[in-house]
Structures are given as structure tokens and as C-alpha cells.
């Protein structure tokens, strides 16, 4: 399905993404889900595929069967780069606090992901848009080594890599256009408590654009002069925050790629697209909120974001 | 000085406010200030007076001299209702955490405020706009008993009254149009962790409008259908958050009164006006950020809020 604006005529700007496809077990105050399909690259791909063609690079074990593969079926997602190898799929279990603002990881079993080396299919190498989901920065670098002059590269990372592999992370930061992280990670990476100073320090490390996710408070984006900010959509029923950040990134990159032009105005719209999809993702457990989306519900939510934020000039 | 939009011709819609005028001692990671003029009604009045005439009802001791009175001089603030009585002025001392998000009250000496009973001068009684700053809800009620059919009444409160005087607070809530509180107070007052549910519960207690302050994350406003939200202006230098909420309320009410008409569109603009003034208040210690404002700097900040939040339709 195509969402606005749908890009320029016949040119499709594809997105290559690399990251985890996983089995998640999730517990929140609203309920539980056990061994459901998850993973950063899964949320990203499904979200981005609402806007454009997505090329997925990831690995699953032989326990990831046809039923699981069905989450990708009928969508604009190319699975040529999804390796299936003997062994078990990456498994993660997390439990959320009463206010949903913090979560504890019960376990992380890398399984087949432990030996994962991204092999980019020949047909993926000219992808104009690239999203490096949250994996080891050395692997993110290997992906960039294999693609030919992408027009726009964005990456995610996390505290684990900021602390554990700072050198590899810095090398990746020098090669990307945009970094998509949360506010706590921005403070940690920069060593600055003030978010304006933090953003400037991180931009000095390489990425021209910084997209800072603030959970229920929305998203902050650096711009040529100052910032763009959008609040989170106030939601009455939040079932499960898992994958909200990856869904945001999918909507953000999907929208950018569908327009094909990365101007400041388009980037601000892309932040809205990402925020809209994320607001659906948290309404269901696991992928449920995302899988049941239709173009009409997304269009309605985009209009709601306008109503949420618009004011007449004073 | 007049700020946009300046209202309808010659009609001035005054605001009556009641609350504390105090001596504050403040410590933040950026510095200290000792025994400076503060208090909710002070911040409110100075902020609101940028837009319209303000009538102040409060009490000070005989230690509050001409130098202190000077903060009100040359502004659109009527001091007929400011009682001066023998004794010491209300004193408060607070110390902020490293990230400025929490503060500890070192002491609160009510002094002359302990016996304060608001006496509304005859010339104040037909004030069309009323703001009840954060004082005992029974005193807020006494003020409402003395004014004649105000068009729009807003109030602030805090956890101390929510816990300690719930019955008196409920009585006030039934008599006001808008409640201006922070998100923690909204959760406490409603007993709901989810902010959408919290807002609905509080509206059921009386106030048609709820304005929820979220510190650096901005402000959330209920509207007929859903919400209006504005992020906080990202600021590189925050010296002292003291009075930010009262300054917001002053800008909010001042703008509303200057227009004189409380439509949904005007209320959203009023939230921007309040946010703009609050963003200046936190840049200096005590009242400094507010006292040095000019119409030009305010107008520039209003435009910055537009740039911060505007996106083209998707």
C-alpha cells in the first residue's frame, strides 16, 4: 500500500536495512506475549514498507518457520538478504515497569545472530537509502563497505556499544548522515547533560542530522538553525512499547525514501510519519499494532498530529 | 509594553491574581541567589503585565522595601491589593539537582503569609479574568466569593493541597474554567497514571480546560477533541527553573485576556505565549530572565516556537 506523498512518478527509492529478526517474550502491566516475532529490523522493515521497497539483511534460525515468515508476506519487503541457518533464532525477553518508562531485559540469547556477518546481495548494493539498525558497529561498517555510494545513511545504536565499542562506533558515525537515538543515549555518547550541547557534540562526530527519541514526549530533530520538535501523541491505551523506536525509524526512513529528496522540510515531515507509525506500534503487543495498519488509519493519524501541534501565528 | 495581538481596540481585559510574593534563596548547578524577590504571584504578574493590566492581591512584611517593590515599577501592575503588614515576608529556599529536574525545599517560612486573608479591593471586583496561584484552596475560594461573575477563572495547585485539603480543593475545582498543573500533580489528583485518562478524570471534577506542564518537554492542553501539545524550547543555558510554571501561567492568562475571547484557537496561542515567557524565565536567576524582556525578544521567541513545531502537511 502506498502512503502520501508517494514519491516522484516511477522512480522507487529503495531502503536497505540490516539488523535483528528475533523471537520476543514481553511482559507489560497490560499483559504478556511469548515468543512472538520481533527484532529491530522486523519493526523497521514493516514500517518502512508502508512507504517504499525495503531490502532486508538479517539472519534467522531453522526454528523460524513459514508462520513466522508470514509477517513479511504481501509487503514491499525483499527477503533475498534474510539468511536462514541451522540453529535457534535470536531470543529476547523483557519486562516493563508500571509506568512503561523503563524495562528490564530478562535475557538476550544471540543464538544464530552471534555468528552473523551481513552479506549484501548484489541486487541490494545500489540501494540509495540505508538504515543500520542497532547491531555491533563493526557490522554496521561492513554493510557500508558493501554498498555503492548510498545517498542517505542513518543508524541506530545503544548504550552497550557506546560503552563497549566506542572506537568502532566513532568510525561508523563518520560515515553516516543521520543518527537516530534516544535522549539518554545522546547524553551518554556526548558526555553532555544539556540536550542542545549534546546534539552539537554528536554532530561534530559525523552525522549531519540527529534524531533524538524521547519516548512519550516525542522527538527532537536538529536542523540547520535550531531544532524541530514534535510531542508524542497522547494515547489512552499503550499495550507494549517494544519496537516503538524501530517503527519510528522505519516510518522516518520510509517517508524520506518515498519522497527521494532529503530537504529540511521533508525531514520534518518524515519525523511526523515516524511518530505516527510508532503511535500505532505501542497500541498492540509485539507487531500487532503495526500489522493491522491500513493507509486510511495512517492518514487519519497524520492529520491528528497536525491538529495536536498547529497554532495560528501570534 | 504591548505584545501581539493587543486585543480589541480600547477594551482592556484585566486580570486579578492572588498568590505569594516572597524572598527566595536558590541554588542550582549554575550558581546561587540569596533573598531575591520571588513568589508565584510575582512571576505571574510580571509575565501577564507584558500583555494586559494586572491586579495583584498578596501580602508582604515590613522587610519588603522600596528596592523590592521596584520589580513591579513601570509595569501594568496595580498594587492596591498588595497588603504590607508588620513582620517578615514569606521566605523559601530551594536547591536543584544536577539535571535541574528535581528540587529540594530547604525551608518554607510562611511568616506574614500564615495569617493572610485575601481582601479584594472594590476596584478589582469586576475583573473579567482571574488567576488563583498556588495557595490554600480555601483562600482561593474566598477570592472567588469576592469577585463578580468573572468570565474566565484559572487556578494552580500542588501536591501539598491535593493530599492535605482534598475537600477544599474539590470545591474550588467546581468553580474554575481551567486548571494549570504539572503532570505529576495531574496523576496524583486523578489517581490515573495515563495522562489521557488523568485529564478526563480531572475535567470531570470541574475545569473544562486542563493545562499540563511537563517541564523541559513542554505543555499539554486538553481541547474539545483530543489535545494540543507544544514541546519546550530546547535551551542551551538554563540557569534556574524557579518560577517557570508561574511565568507560563502569566503569559497564558495575559495573552487570553489581551485577546479577550477564549476560543480554542486563542487558548492554543496562549499556551505558546506562556511557553515563550517561561523559556526566558529559566535563562536567568530568580526574576532576572523575565525582568530584562523586551517586546522584540518576545516576538522573536514566538516566531522560534513556530519554527520549532511547524511541518507541511504530509
Coordinates of C-alpha atoms in Angstrom, one line a residue:
Chain A
X1 CA 0.0 0.0 0.0
X2 CA 1.2 3.5 -0.8
X3 CA 1.0 6.4 1.6
X4 CA 1.4 10.1 0.8
X5 CA 3.3 11.6 -0.9
X6 CA 4.3 8.5 -2.9
X7 CA 7.4 10.0 -4.5
X8 CA 8.2 11.2 -8.0
X9 CA 6.5 9.1 -10.6
X10 CA 8.1 5.8 -11.4
X11 CA 11.3 6.1 -9.5
X12 CA 11.3 3.9 -6.4
X13 CA 14.0 4.7 -3.8
X14 CA 14.6 1.5 -2.0
X15 CA 15.9 1.2 1.5
X16 CA 18.5 -1.4 2.6
X17 CA 18.3 -2.3 6.2
X18 CA 20.3 -4.6 8.4
X19 CA 19.5 -5.7 12.0
X20 CA 17.9 -8.3 14.1
X21 CA 14.9 -10.5 13.4
X22 CA 14.0 -12.2 16.7
X23 CA 11.6 -14.1 18.9
X24 CA 10.5 -11.7 21.7
X25 CA 8.8 -12.5 25.0
X26 CA 7.3 -9.4 26.5
X27 CA 5.6 -8.6 29.8
X28 CA 3.9 -5.3 30.5
X29 CA 1.3 -4.1 33.0
X30 CA -1.3 -4.7 30.2
X31 CA -0.4 -8.3 29.5
X32 CA 2.1 -10.8 28.1
X33 CA 3.2 -12.2 24.8
X34 CA 5.5 -15.2 24.4
X35 CA 7.9 -16.0 21.6
X36 CA 6.3 -13.5 19.1
X37 CA 8.2 -12.3 16.0
X38 CA 10.2 -9.1 16.8
X39 CA 13.6 -7.6 16.3
X40 CA 14.7 -4.2 15.2
X41 CA 14.9 -5.0 11.5
X42 CA 11.4 -6.6 11.6
X43 CA 9.7 -3.5 13.0
X44 CA 11.8 -1.2 10.8
X45 CA 11.0 -3.1 7.6
X46 CA 7.3 -3.5 8.1
X47 CA 7.0 0.2 9.0
X48 CA 9.2 1.4 6.1
X49 CA 7.4 -0.9 3.6
X50 CA 4.3 1.2 4.1
X51 CA 6.1 3.9 2.1
X52 CA 8.6 2.2 -0.2
X53 CA 10.5 -1.0 -1.1
X54 CA 12.6 -2.5 1.6
X55 CA 15.6 -4.8 1.3
X56 CA 16.1 -6.8 4.5
X57 CA 19.5 -8.2 5.6
X58 CA 19.3 -10.4 8.7
X59 CA 19.6 -13.9 10.0
X60 CA 17.1 -16.4 11.5
X61 CA 17.5 -20.0 12.7
X62 CA 15.7 -23.1 11.4
X63 CA 13.1 -22.6 14.1
X64 CA 11.8 -19.5 12.2
X65 CA 9.2 -21.2 10.0
X66 CA 6.6 -20.3 7.5
X67 CA 4.1 -18.9 10.1
X68 CA 6.8 -16.5 11.3
X69 CA 7.8 -15.5 7.7
X70 CA 4.1 -14.5 7.2
X71 CA 4.6 -11.2 9.0
X72 CA 6.6 -10.1 5.9
X73 CA 4.3 -11.6 3.3
X74 CA 2.3 -9.3 1.0
X75 CA 4.5 -6.3 1.9
X76 CA 7.1 -4.4 -0.1
X77 CA 9.9 -6.3 1.6
X78 CA 12.6 -8.2 -0.3
X79 CA 13.8 -11.2 1.7
X80 CA 16.8 -12.2 -0.5
X81 CA 19.1 -10.9 2.2
X82 CA 17.4 -12.8 5.0
X83 CA 19.7 -15.7 5.7
X84 CA 18.3 -18.9 7.3
X85 CA 20.9 -21.0 9.0
X86 CA 20.8 -24.1 11.3
X87 CA 20.3 -23.2 15.0
X88 CA 18.0 -21.1 17.0
X89 CA 16.8 -17.6 16.2
X90 CA 17.8 -14.6 18.4
X91 CA 15.6 -14.5 21.5
X92 CA 14.9 -11.7 23.9
X93 CA 12.7 -11.3 26.9
X94 CA 11.9 -8.0 28.6
X95 CA 9.6 -6.8 31.3
X96 CA 8.3 -3.2 31.6
X97 CA 7.7 -1.1 34.7
X98 CA 4.2 0.0 35.8
X99 CA 4.6 3.4 34.0
X100 CA 6.1 1.7 30.9
X101 CA 9.0 4.1 31.0
X102 CA 11.7 1.6 32.0
X103 CA 12.2 -2.1 31.1
X104 CA 14.4 -4.9 32.4
X105 CA 15.9 -7.3 30.0
X106 CA 15.3 -10.8 31.4
X107 CA 17.6 -12.5 28.8
X108 CA 19.2 -12.0 25.5
X109 CA 20.1 -15.2 23.6
X110 CA 22.0 -14.1 20.4
X111 CA 21.9 -17.7 19.1
X112 CA 22.5 -17.6 15.3
X113 CA 23.0 -13.9 15.5
X114 CA 26.3 -14.5 17.3
X115 CA 28.0 -15.6 14.1
X116 CA 26.1 -13.2 11.8
X117 CA 28.1 -11.5 9.1
X118 CA 26.0 -9.3 6.8
X119 CA 26.3 -10.5 3.2
X120 CA 24.7 -7.9 0.9
X121 CA 23.1 -9.5 -2.2
X122 CA 24.3 -8.0 -5.5
X123 CA 20.9 -6.6 -6.2
X124 CA 20.9 -4.6 -2.9
X125 CA 24.2 -2.9 -3.4
X126 CA 22.9 0.2 -5.2
X127 CA 20.2 1.0 -2.5
X128 CA 20.0 4.8 -2.3
X129 CA 18.8 4.7 1.4
X130 CA 20.4 2.6 4.1
X131 CA 19.4 2.1 7.7
X132 CA 21.8 0.4 10.1
X133 CA 19.7 -0.9 13.0
X134 CA 21.2 -1.4 16.4
X135 CA 23.9 -4.0 15.9
X136 CA 27.6 -4.1 16.6
X137 CA 29.1 -1.0 14.9
X138 CA 31.8 -3.2 13.2
X139 CA 29.0 -5.0 11.4
X140 CA 27.3 -1.7 10.5
X141 CA 30.7 -0.7 8.9
X142 CA 30.8 -4.0 7.0
X143 CA 27.4 -3.2 5.5
X144 CA 28.6 0.3 4.4
X145 CA 31.7 -1.4 2.8
X146 CA 29.4 -3.4 0.6
X147 CA 27.0 -0.7 -0.7
X148 CA 27.8 1.7 -3.6
X149 CA 27.6 5.4 -2.8
X150 CA 24.2 5.5 -1.0
X151 CA 22.5 8.9 -0.9
X152 CA 21.4 8.8 2.7
X153 CA 22.6 6.6 5.5
X154 CA 21.1 6.5 9.0
X155 CA 22.0 4.4 12.0
X156 CA 20.8 3.5 15.4
X157 CA 22.9 2.4 18.4
X158 CA 22.6 1.8 22.1
X159 CA 24.4 2.3 25.5
X160 CA 26.0 -1.2 25.1
X161 CA 28.0 -0.1 22.0
X162 CA 28.6 3.4 23.3
X163 CA 30.4 1.9 26.4
X164 CA 31.8 -1.3 24.9
X165 CA 33.0 -0.4 21.4
X166 CA 33.5 3.4 21.3
X167 CA 36.2 3.2 18.6
X168 CA 34.1 1.1 16.2
X169 CA 31.1 3.3 16.9
X170 CA 33.1 6.5 16.1
X171 CA 34.2 5.0 12.8
X172 CA 30.6 4.4 11.8
X173 CA 29.5 7.9 13.0
X174 CA 31.9 9.4 10.5
X175 CA 30.2 7.6 7.6
X176 CA 26.5 8.3 8.3
X177 CA 24.2 11.2 7.5
X178 CA 21.8 10.7 10.5
X179 CA 21.9 9.1 13.9
X180 CA 18.6 8.0 15.5
X181 CA 19.0 7.5 19.2
X182 CA 17.1 8.2 22.5
X183 CA 17.9 11.2 24.8
X184 CA 19.7 9.1 27.4
X185 CA 22.0 7.7 24.7
X186 CA 22.6 11.1 23.3
X187 CA 23.7 12.3 26.7
X188 CA 25.9 9.3 27.2
X189 CA 27.5 9.5 23.8
X190 CA 28.2 13.2 24.1
X191 CA 29.0 13.4 27.8
X192 CA 26.7 16.4 27.9
X193 CA 23.6 16.6 30.2
X194 CA 22.1 19.5 28.2
X195 CA 20.5 18.2 25.1
X196 CA 21.4 21.2 22.9
X197 CA 25.1 20.8 23.8
X198 CA 24.8 17.0 23.4
X199 CA 23.4 17.4 19.9
X200 CA 26.2 19.7 18.8
X201 CA 28.9 17.4 20.2
X202 CA 27.4 14.4 18.3
X203 CA 27.1 16.3 15.1
X204 CA 30.8 17.0 15.5
X205 CA 31.4 13.3 15.4
X206 CA 30.0 13.0 11.9
X207 CA 26.2 12.8 11.4
X208 CA 24.7 16.0 10.0
X209 CA 21.3 15.1 11.4
X210 CA 20.5 13.9 14.8
X211 CA 17.1 12.5 15.6
X212 CA 16.5 12.2 19.4
X213 CA 13.7 10.0 20.6
X214 CA 12.1 11.0 23.9
X215 CA 9.5 8.2 24.4
X216 CA 6.1 9.6 25.2
X217 CA 7.4 13.1 25.0
X218 CA 8.1 12.8 21.3
X219 CA 11.1 13.5 19.0
X220 CA 13.7 16.3 18.7
X221 CA 15.5 16.8 15.3
X222 CA 18.4 19.0 14.7
X223 CA 18.0 21.5 11.8
X224 CA 20.3 24.0 10.1
X225 CA 19.3 26.6 12.7
X226 CA 18.0 25.2 15.9
X227 CA 15.6 22.3 16.2
X228 CA 12.3 20.8 15.1
X229 CA 10.3 19.0 17.8
X230 CA 7.1 17.1 17.9
X231 CA 5.4 15.9 21.0
X232 CA 4.2 12.3 21.3
X233 CA 0.6 11.6 20.5
X234 CA -1.2 11.4 23.9
X235 CA -2.5 7.8 23.9
X236 CA -5.1 6.3 26.2
X237 CA -4.1 2.7 25.7
X238 CA -0.5 1.7 25.5
X239 CA -0.1 -2.0 25.5
X240 CA 3.6 -2.5 24.7
X241 CA 6.4 -0.1 23.8
X242 CA 8.6 -2.8 22.3
X243 CA 9.7 -1.8 18.8
X244 CA 8.4 1.8 19.0
X245 CA 11.9 3.2 18.2
X246 CA 12.5 0.9 15.3
X247 CA 9.0 1.6 14.0
X248 CA 9.7 5.3 14.2
X249 CA 12.9 4.8 12.3
X250 CA 11.0 2.8 9.6
X251 CA 8.4 5.5 9.1
X252 CA 11.1 8.2 9.1
X253 CA 13.3 6.5 6.5
X254 CA 10.3 5.1 4.5
X255 CA 8.9 8.6 4.1
X256 CA 12.3 10.1 3.2
X257 CA 12.9 7.4 0.6
X258 CA 9.3 7.8 -0.8
X259 CA 10.0 11.4 -1.5
X260 CA 13.5 10.8 -2.6
X261 CA 14.8 14.2 -1.6
X262 CA 16.3 15.0 1.8
X263 CA 15.4 18.7 2.4
X264 CA 14.8 20.1 5.8
X265 CA 11.1 20.4 5.2
X266 CA 10.9 16.7 4.1
X267 CA 12.9 15.6 7.1
X268 CA 10.5 17.3 9.5
X269 CA 7.6 15.5 7.7
X270 CA 9.5 12.3 8.0
X271 CA 9.7 12.8 11.8
X272 CA 5.9 13.0 11.8
X273 CA 5.5 9.9 9.7
X274 CA 7.7 8.0 12.1
X275 CA 5.9 9.4 15.1
X276 CA 2.5 8.4 13.6
X277 CA 3.6 4.8 13.0
X278 CA 5.2 4.5 16.4
X279 CA 1.9 5.6 18.0
X280 CA 0.2 2.6 16.4
X281 CA 3.0 0.2 17.3
X282 CA 2.7 0.7 21.0
X283 CA -1.1 0.2 21.0
X284 CA -0.8 -3.6 20.4
X285 CA 1.5 -6.3 21.7
X286 CA 4.6 -7.1 19.6
X287 CA 3.9 -6.4 15.9
X288 CA 0.1 -6.4 16.3
X289 CA -0.4 -2.7 16.2
X290 CA 1.8 -2.3 13.1
X291 CA 0.4 -5.3 11.2
X292 CA -3.2 -4.2 11.4
X293 CA -2.5 -0.7 9.9
X294 CA -4.2 0.5 6.8
X295 CA -3.4 3.6 4.7
X296 CA -6.6 5.2 6.0
X297 CA -5.7 4.8 9.6
X298 CA -2.3 6.2 9.0
X299 CA -3.6 9.2 7.0
X300 CA -6.0 9.9 9.9
X301 CA -3.2 9.8 12.4
X302 CA -1.0 12.2 10.3
X303 CA -3.9 14.7 10.4
X304 CA -4.2 14.2 14.1
X305 CA -0.5 15.2 14.5
X306 CA -1.3 18.4 12.7
X307 CA -4.2 19.1 15.0
X308 CA -2.1 18.2 18.0
X309 CA 0.6 20.7 17.1
X310 CA -0.8 23.5 15.0
X311 CA -1.3 27.0 16.2
X312 CA -2.1 30.3 14.4
X313 CA 0.7 32.9 14.4
X314 CA 0.5 35.1 17.4
Chain B
X1 CA 4.7 47.4 26.6
X2 CA 2.2 45.7 24.4
X3 CA 2.6 42.4 22.7
X4 CA 0.6 41.0 19.9
X5 CA -2.3 40.7 19.4
X6 CA -3.2 43.6 21.7
X7 CA -6.9 42.9 22.0
X8 CA -9.9 44.7 20.6
X9 CA -9.4 48.4 20.4
X10 CA -9.9 50.2 23.7
X11 CA -11.3 47.5 25.9
X12 CA -8.7 46.3 28.4
X13 CA -9.5 42.9 30.0
X14 CA -7.7 43.0 33.4
X15 CA -6.5 40.0 35.3
X16 CA -6.9 39.7 39.1
X17 CA -4.4 37.4 40.6
X18 CA -3.8 36.2 44.2
X19 CA -0.8 34.3 45.5
X20 CA 2.6 34.6 47.2
X21 CA 5.1 37.4 47.0
X22 CA 8.3 36.1 48.6
X23 CA 12.0 36.2 49.3
X24 CA 13.6 33.3 47.6
X25 CA 17.0 31.7 48.1
X26 CA 18.0 29.5 45.2
X27 CA 20.9 27.1 44.5
X28 CA 21.3 25.4 41.1
X29 CA 24.3 23.8 39.4
X30 CA 24.8 27.1 37.6
X31 CA 25.0 29.3 40.8
X32 CA 23.2 30.8 43.7
X33 CA 21.0 33.7 44.6
X34 CA 20.1 34.7 48.1
X35 CA 17.0 36.6 49.3
X36 CA 15.8 37.7 45.9
X37 CA 12.2 38.7 45.2
X38 CA 10.2 35.8 44.1
X39 CA 6.8 34.1 44.7
X40 CA 4.2 32.7 42.4
X41 CA 2.1 35.9 42.2
X42 CA 5.3 38.0 41.4
X43 CA 6.3 35.8 38.4
X44 CA 2.7 35.6 37.3
X45 CA 2.1 39.4 37.5
X46 CA 5.3 40.4 35.7
X47 CA 4.7 37.9 32.9
X48 CA 1.0 38.8 32.5
X49 CA 1.6 42.5 32.6
X50 CA 3.5 42.2 29.3
X51 CA 0.1 41.6 27.7
X52 CA -2.5 43.4 29.9
X53 CA -3.4 45.1 33.2
X54 CA -2.8 43.0 36.3
X55 CA -4.3 43.5 39.7
X56 CA -2.2 41.9 42.4
X57 CA -3.6 40.6 45.7
X58 CA -0.9 39.4 48.1
X59 CA 0.9 40.2 51.4
X60 CA 4.4 41.3 52.3
X61 CA 6.1 42.1 55.6
X62 CA 7.8 45.3 56.5
X63 CA 11.1 43.9 55.4
X64 CA 9.9 44.2 51.8
X65 CA 11.1 47.7 51.0
X66 CA 11.3 50.1 48.1
X67 CA 14.1 48.3 46.4
X68 CA 12.0 45.1 46.3
X69 CA 8.9 47.0 45.2
X70 CA 10.9 48.2 42.2
X71 CA 10.4 44.8 40.4
X72 CA 6.8 45.9 39.9
X73 CA 7.5 49.5 38.9
X74 CA 6.8 50.8 35.5
X75 CA 4.7 47.8 34.6
X76 CA 0.9 47.3 34.1
X77 CA 0.5 46.1 37.7
X78 CA -2.0 47.6 40.1
X79 CA -0.7 47.2 43.7
X80 CA -3.8 48.3 45.6
X81 CA -4.3 44.8 46.7
X82 CA -0.8 44.2 47.9
X83 CA -1.0 44.4 51.7
X84 CA 2.0 45.4 53.7
X85 CA 1.9 44.2 57.4
X86 CA 4.3 44.1 60.3
X87 CA 6.5 41.0 60.3
X88 CA 8.7 39.2 57.8
X89 CA 7.8 38.3 54.2
X90 CA 7.3 34.7 53.1
X91 CA 10.7 33.1 52.6
X92 CA 11.6 30.0 50.6
X93 CA 14.9 28.2 49.9
X94 CA 15.3 25.5 47.3
X95 CA 18.2 23.5 45.8
X96 CA 18.1 21.9 42.4
X97 CA 19.5 18.6 41.3
X98 CA 22.3 18.4 38.7
X99 CA 19.9 17.9 35.8
X100 CA 17.5 20.6 37.2
X101 CA 14.6 18.2 37.0
X102 CA 14.1 17.9 40.7
X103 CA 14.5 20.3 43.6
X104 CA 14.6 20.0 47.4
X105 CA 12.9 22.6 49.6
X106 CA 15.4 23.6 52.2
X107 CA 12.8 25.7 54.1
X108 CA 9.5 27.4 53.8
X109 CA 8.8 30.2 56.3
X110 CA 5.3 31.4 55.8
X111 CA 5.8 34.4 58.1
X112 CA 3.1 37.1 57.3
X113 CA 1.6 34.8 54.7
X114 CA 0.4 32.5 57.6
X115 CA -2.3 34.9 58.6
X116 CA -3.1 36.1 55.1
X117 CA -6.7 36.5 54.2
X118 CA -7.2 37.9 50.7
X119 CA -9.2 41.2 50.7
X120 CA -10.2 42.2 47.2
X121 CA -10.3 45.9 46.7
X122 CA -13.6 47.2 45.4
X123 CA -12.0 48.3 42.1
X124 CA -10.8 44.8 41.5
X125 CA -14.1 43.0 41.9
X126 CA -15.2 43.2 38.3
X127 CA -12.0 41.7 36.9
X128 CA -13.0 39.5 33.9
X129 CA -10.0 37.2 34.2
X130 CA -8.9 35.7 37.5
X131 CA -5.8 33.6 38.3
X132 CA -5.6 31.8 41.6
X133 CA -2.0 31.0 42.1
X134 CA -0.9 28.0 44.3
X135 CA -2.2 28.9 47.8
X136 CA -4.6 27.1 50.2
X137 CA -7.8 26.2 48.2
X138 CA -10.0 27.7 51.0
X139 CA -8.3 31.1 50.2
X140 CA -8.7 30.5 46.5
X141 CA -12.4 30.1 47.3
X142 CA -12.6 33.3 49.3
X143 CA -11.2 35.2 46.4
X144 CA -13.9 33.8 44.1
X145 CA -16.6 34.8 46.7
X146 CA -15.5 38.4 46.4
X147 CA -15.4 38.7 42.6
X148 CA -18.4 39.4 40.4
X149 CA -19.1 36.9 37.6
X150 CA -15.6 36.7 36.1
X151 CA -15.5 35.4 32.6
X152 CA -12.6 33.1 32.9
X153 CA -11.0 31.7 36.1
X154 CA -7.9 29.6 36.2
X155 CA -6.1 28.1 39.2
X156 CA -2.8 26.3 40.1
X157 CA -2.4 23.9 43.0
X158 CA 0.2 21.4 44.2
X159 CA 0.7 18.0 45.8
X160 CA 0.5 19.6 49.3
X161 CA -3.1 20.6 48.8
X162 CA -4.0 17.5 46.8
X163 CA -3.1 15.4 49.8
X164 CA -3.8 17.7 52.7
X165 CA -7.0 19.5 51.7
X166 CA -8.8 17.4 49.1
X167 CA -12.3 18.6 50.1
X168 CA -11.5 22.3 49.8
X169 CA -9.6 21.7 46.6
X170 CA -12.6 19.8 45.1
X171 CA -14.8 22.8 45.9
X172 CA -12.5 25.2 44.1
X173 CA -12.3 22.8 41.0
X174 CA -16.0 23.0 40.6
X175 CA -15.8 26.8 40.3
X176 CA -12.9 27.3 37.8
X177 CA -12.6 27.1 34.0
X178 CA -9.0 26.0 33.8
X179 CA -6.5 24.2 36.0
X180 CA -2.8 24.7 35.3
X181 CA -0.7 21.9 37.0
X182 CA 2.2 19.7 36.2
X183 CA 2.0 16.1 35.0
X184 CA 2.9 14.6 38.4
X185 CA 0.2 16.6 40.1
X186 CA -2.3 15.6 37.4
X187 CA -1.5 11.9 38.0
X188 CA -1.8 12.4 41.8
X189 CA -5.1 14.4 41.6
X190 CA -6.7 11.9 39.3
X191 CA -5.3 8.7 40.5
X192 CA -4.5 7.7 36.9
X193 CA -1.0 7.1 35.6
X194 CA -2.1 7.5 32.0
X195 CA -2.2 11.2 31.2
X196 CA -5.2 11.0 28.8
X197 CA -7.2 9.2 31.5
X198 CA -5.9 11.6 34.1
X199 CA -7.1 14.6 32.1
X200 CA -10.6 13.2 31.6
X201 CA -11.0 12.4 35.4
X202 CA -9.9 16.0 36.3
X203 CA -12.2 17.5 33.8
X204 CA -15.0 15.5 35.5
X205 CA -14.1 17.4 38.7
X206 CA -15.0 20.8 37.1
X207 CA -12.4 22.6 35.0
X208 CA -13.3 22.5 31.3
X209 CA -9.7 23.1 30.4
X210 CA -6.6 21.4 31.7
X211 CA -3.1 22.7 31.1
X212 CA -0.5 20.2 32.0
X213 CA 3.1 21.5 32.4
X214 CA 5.8 18.9 31.6
X215 CA 9.0 20.9 32.3
X216 CA 11.5 20.8 29.5
X217 CA 9.1 18.6 27.5
X218 CA 6.6 21.4 27.2
X219 CA 2.9 21.7 27.7
X220 CA -0.2 19.6 27.0
X221 CA -3.6 21.2 26.7
X222 CA -7.0 19.5 26.6
X223 CA -9.2 20.5 23.7
X224 CA -12.8 19.7 22.6
X225 CA -11.4 16.7 20.7
X226 CA -8.1 15.4 21.9
X227 CA -5.2 17.6 22.9
X228 CA -2.9 20.4 21.8
X229 CA 0.8 20.0 22.7
X230 CA 3.9 22.1 22.4
X231 CA 7.4 20.9 23.1
X232 CA 9.7 23.0 25.3
X233 CA 12.1 25.2 23.5
X234 CA 15.5 23.4 23.6
X235 CA 17.7 25.7 25.6
X236 CA 21.5 25.6 25.9
X237 CA 21.7 27.7 29.1
X238 CA 19.2 27.0 31.9
X239 CA 20.2 28.9 35.0
X240 CA 17.3 28.5 37.3
X241 CA 13.8 26.9 36.8
X242 CA 12.3 28.7 39.7
X243 CA 9.1 30.5 38.7
X244 CA 8.9 28.9 35.2
X245 CA 5.4 27.5 35.9
X246 CA 4.1 30.8 37.3
X247 CA 5.6 32.7 34.4
X248 CA 4.0 30.2 32.0
X249 CA 0.6 30.9 33.7
X250 CA 1.2 34.6 33.4
X251 CA 1.9 34.5 29.7
X252 CA -1.0 32.1 29.2
X253 CA -3.6 34.3 31.1
X254 CA -2.1 37.6 29.9
X255 CA -2.4 36.5 26.2
X256 CA -6.0 35.2 26.8
X257 CA -7.0 38.5 28.5
X258 CA -5.4 40.6 25.8
X259 CA -7.5 38.9 23.2
X260 CA -10.5 38.9 25.5
X261 CA -12.1 35.9 23.8
X262 CA -11.5 32.3 24.9
X263 CA -11.8 30.2 21.8
X264 CA -9.9 27.0 21.2
X265 CA -7.6 28.7 18.7
X266 CA -6.8 31.5 21.2
X267 CA -6.1 29.1 24.0
X268 CA -3.6 27.2 21.9
X269 CA -1.9 30.5 21.1
X270 CA -1.9 31.4 24.8
X271 CA -0.1 28.2 25.5
X272 CA 2.7 29.3 23.1
X273 CA 2.8 32.8 24.8
X274 CA 3.2 31.2 28.2
X275 CA 5.8 28.8 26.9
X276 CA 7.8 31.6 25.3
X277 CA 7.9 33.6 28.5
X278 CA 8.8 30.6 30.6
X279 CA 11.7 29.9 28.2
X280 CA 13.2 33.3 29.1
X281 CA 12.4 33.0 32.9
X282 CA 14.7 29.9 33.2
X283 CA 17.6 31.6 31.5
X284 CA 18.3 33.9 34.5
X285 CA 18.4 33.6 38.2
X286 CA 15.2 34.5 40.0
X287 CA 13.3 37.2 38.1
X288 CA 16.3 38.3 36.1
X289 CA 15.3 36.5 32.9
X290 CA 11.8 37.9 33.0
X291 CA 12.8 41.5 34.0
X292 CA 15.1 42.0 31.1
X293 CA 12.5 41.1 28.4
X294 CA 11.6 43.4 25.6
X295 CA 8.7 43.1 23.2
X296 CA 11.2 42.4 20.4
X297 CA 12.8 39.5 22.2
X298 CA 9.4 38.0 23.0
X299 CA 8.2 38.4 19.4
X300 CA 11.4 36.7 18.1
X301 CA 10.8 33.8 20.5
X302 CA 7.2 33.4 19.4
X303 CA 8.5 33.0 15.8
X304 CA 11.0 30.5 17.1
X305 CA 8.2 28.4 18.5
X306 CA 6.6 28.3 15.1
X307 CA 9.8 27.2 13.5
X308 CA 10.3 24.6 16.2
X309 CA 6.9 23.0 15.6
X310 CA 5.7 23.6 12.1
X311 CA 5.6 21.0 9.4
X312 CA 4.0 21.0 6.0
X313 CA 1.0 18.6 5.6
X314 CA 2.1 15.1 4.6

